[in-house]
XYZ file of C-alpha atoms in Angstrom:
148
model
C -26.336 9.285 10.223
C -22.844 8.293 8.856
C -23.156 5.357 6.113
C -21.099 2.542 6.993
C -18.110 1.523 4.199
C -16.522 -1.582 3.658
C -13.054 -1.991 2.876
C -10.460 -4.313 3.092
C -7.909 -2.900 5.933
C -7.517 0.265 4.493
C -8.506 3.279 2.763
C -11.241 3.474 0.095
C -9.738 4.911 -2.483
C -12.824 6.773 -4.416
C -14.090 7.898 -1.103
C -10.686 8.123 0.739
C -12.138 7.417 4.227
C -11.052 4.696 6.152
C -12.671 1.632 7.273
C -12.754 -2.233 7.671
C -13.977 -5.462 6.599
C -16.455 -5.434 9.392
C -18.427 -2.562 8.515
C -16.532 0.259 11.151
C -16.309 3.510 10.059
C -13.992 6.036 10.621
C -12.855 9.195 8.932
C -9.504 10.282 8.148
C -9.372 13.303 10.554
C -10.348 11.143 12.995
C -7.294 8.973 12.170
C -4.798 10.895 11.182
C -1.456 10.338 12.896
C -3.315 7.796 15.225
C -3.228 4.680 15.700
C -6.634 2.901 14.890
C -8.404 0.847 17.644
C -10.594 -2.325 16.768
C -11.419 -4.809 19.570
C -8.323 -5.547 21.497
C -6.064 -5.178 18.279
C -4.706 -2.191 17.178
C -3.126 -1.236 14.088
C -0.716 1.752 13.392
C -1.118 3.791 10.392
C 2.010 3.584 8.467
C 2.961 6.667 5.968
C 5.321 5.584 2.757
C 6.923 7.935 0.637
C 7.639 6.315 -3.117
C 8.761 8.362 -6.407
C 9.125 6.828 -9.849
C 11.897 7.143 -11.267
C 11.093 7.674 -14.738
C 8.303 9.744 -14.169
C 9.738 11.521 -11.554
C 6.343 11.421 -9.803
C 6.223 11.306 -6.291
C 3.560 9.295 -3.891
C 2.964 9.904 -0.390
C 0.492 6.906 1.029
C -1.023 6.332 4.449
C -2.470 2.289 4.786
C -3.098 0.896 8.228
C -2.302 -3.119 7.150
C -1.141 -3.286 4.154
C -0.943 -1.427 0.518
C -1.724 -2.612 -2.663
C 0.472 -1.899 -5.666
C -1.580 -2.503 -8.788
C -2.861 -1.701 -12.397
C -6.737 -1.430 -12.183
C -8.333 1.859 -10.290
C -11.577 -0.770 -9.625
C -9.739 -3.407 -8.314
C -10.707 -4.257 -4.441
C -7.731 -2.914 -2.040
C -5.291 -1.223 -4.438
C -3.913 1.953 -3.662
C -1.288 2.642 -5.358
C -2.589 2.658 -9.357
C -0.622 2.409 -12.140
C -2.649 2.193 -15.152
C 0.409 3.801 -17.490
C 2.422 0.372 -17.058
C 0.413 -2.604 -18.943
C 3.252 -4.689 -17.352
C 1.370 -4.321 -14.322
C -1.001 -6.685 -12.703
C -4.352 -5.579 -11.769
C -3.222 -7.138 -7.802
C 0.678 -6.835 -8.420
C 2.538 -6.509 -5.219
C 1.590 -6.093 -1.196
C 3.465 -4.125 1.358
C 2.566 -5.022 5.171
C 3.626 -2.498 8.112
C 4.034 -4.877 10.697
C 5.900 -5.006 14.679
C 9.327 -4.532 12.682
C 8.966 -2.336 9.888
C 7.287 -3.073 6.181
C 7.757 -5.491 3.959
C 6.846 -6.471 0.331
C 5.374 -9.474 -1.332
C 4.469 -10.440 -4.852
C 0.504 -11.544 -5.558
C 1.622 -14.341 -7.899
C 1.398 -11.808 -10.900
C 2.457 -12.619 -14.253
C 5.473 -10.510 -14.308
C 6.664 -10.958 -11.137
C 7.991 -8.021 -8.176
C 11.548 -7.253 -7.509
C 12.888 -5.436 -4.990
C 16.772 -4.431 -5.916
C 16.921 -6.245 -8.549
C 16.017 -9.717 -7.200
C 12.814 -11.610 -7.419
C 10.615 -11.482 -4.471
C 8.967 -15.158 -3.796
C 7.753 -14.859 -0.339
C 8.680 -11.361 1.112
C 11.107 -9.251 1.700
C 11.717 -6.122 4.242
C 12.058 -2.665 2.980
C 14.068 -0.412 3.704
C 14.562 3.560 2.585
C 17.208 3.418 -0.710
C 15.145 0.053 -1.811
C 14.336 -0.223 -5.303
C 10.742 -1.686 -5.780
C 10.359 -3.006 -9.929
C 6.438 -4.348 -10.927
C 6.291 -4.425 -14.621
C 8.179 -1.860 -15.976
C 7.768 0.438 -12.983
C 10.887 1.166 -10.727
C 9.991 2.664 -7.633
C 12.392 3.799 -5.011
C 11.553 4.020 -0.821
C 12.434 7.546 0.075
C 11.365 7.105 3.289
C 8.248 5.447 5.696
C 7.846 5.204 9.378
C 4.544 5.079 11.574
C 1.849 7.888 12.164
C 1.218 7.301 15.674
């Protein structure tokens, strides 16, 4: 018998399975480059291709609703952890996939998201070339699109 995992629309990150905040569980084969079916909903799984660019470092994320860009590997929901940059929030930034693409919004975190050099106060729709900058982090969209 499969244990059931709780997340919050999205991947567990320790145990990288997917689930939701009801208590379904799914694995990632059984997801991968599907779309995921709850109820009458569905949800596509959206793939996001970031690299730092002082690091040089590259990250290629799946997420289903949304991805959290924050400090703290413990915090609930975040996915994309940057522990190196204490400018950083634990819960810094959110980007949605949604009907017309993704887009980006700040969590009210002390030092604020930008995206191209402008300060994001509600949110604001990505696009590949965009320039992403949470604390002293700059990350740029190579490229996303949907998995299904």
């Amino acid at each position: 018998m499969q244990k059931k995992v709780i997340v919050s629309n999205g991947v567990n990150v320790r145990t990288k399975m997917y689930g939701s905040s009801n208590g379904d569980f799914f694995s990632m084969a059984e997801l991968h480059g599907r779309t995921l079916h709850r109820g009458i909903r569905s949800h596509s799984i959206w793939s996001i291709t970031l690299t730092d660019m002082k690091r040089k470092k590259r990250y290629t994320l799946d997420f289903s609703l949304k991805l959290i860009i924050g400090r703290d590997p413990d915090a609930q929901g975040v996915k994309l952890c940057l522990p190196m940059d204490s400018m950083v929030s634990k819960n810094h930034a959110m980007i949605m996939g949604g009907e017309n693409g993704i887009s980006i919004s700040d969590l009210n975190s002390r030092n604020h998201t930008y995206l191209n050099g402008q300060r994001v106060k509600d949110s604001a729709k990505l696009k590949p070339g965009d320039i992403i900058k949470v604390g002293m982090t700059k990350l740029m969209i190579e490229a996303y699109g949907r998995k299904d």
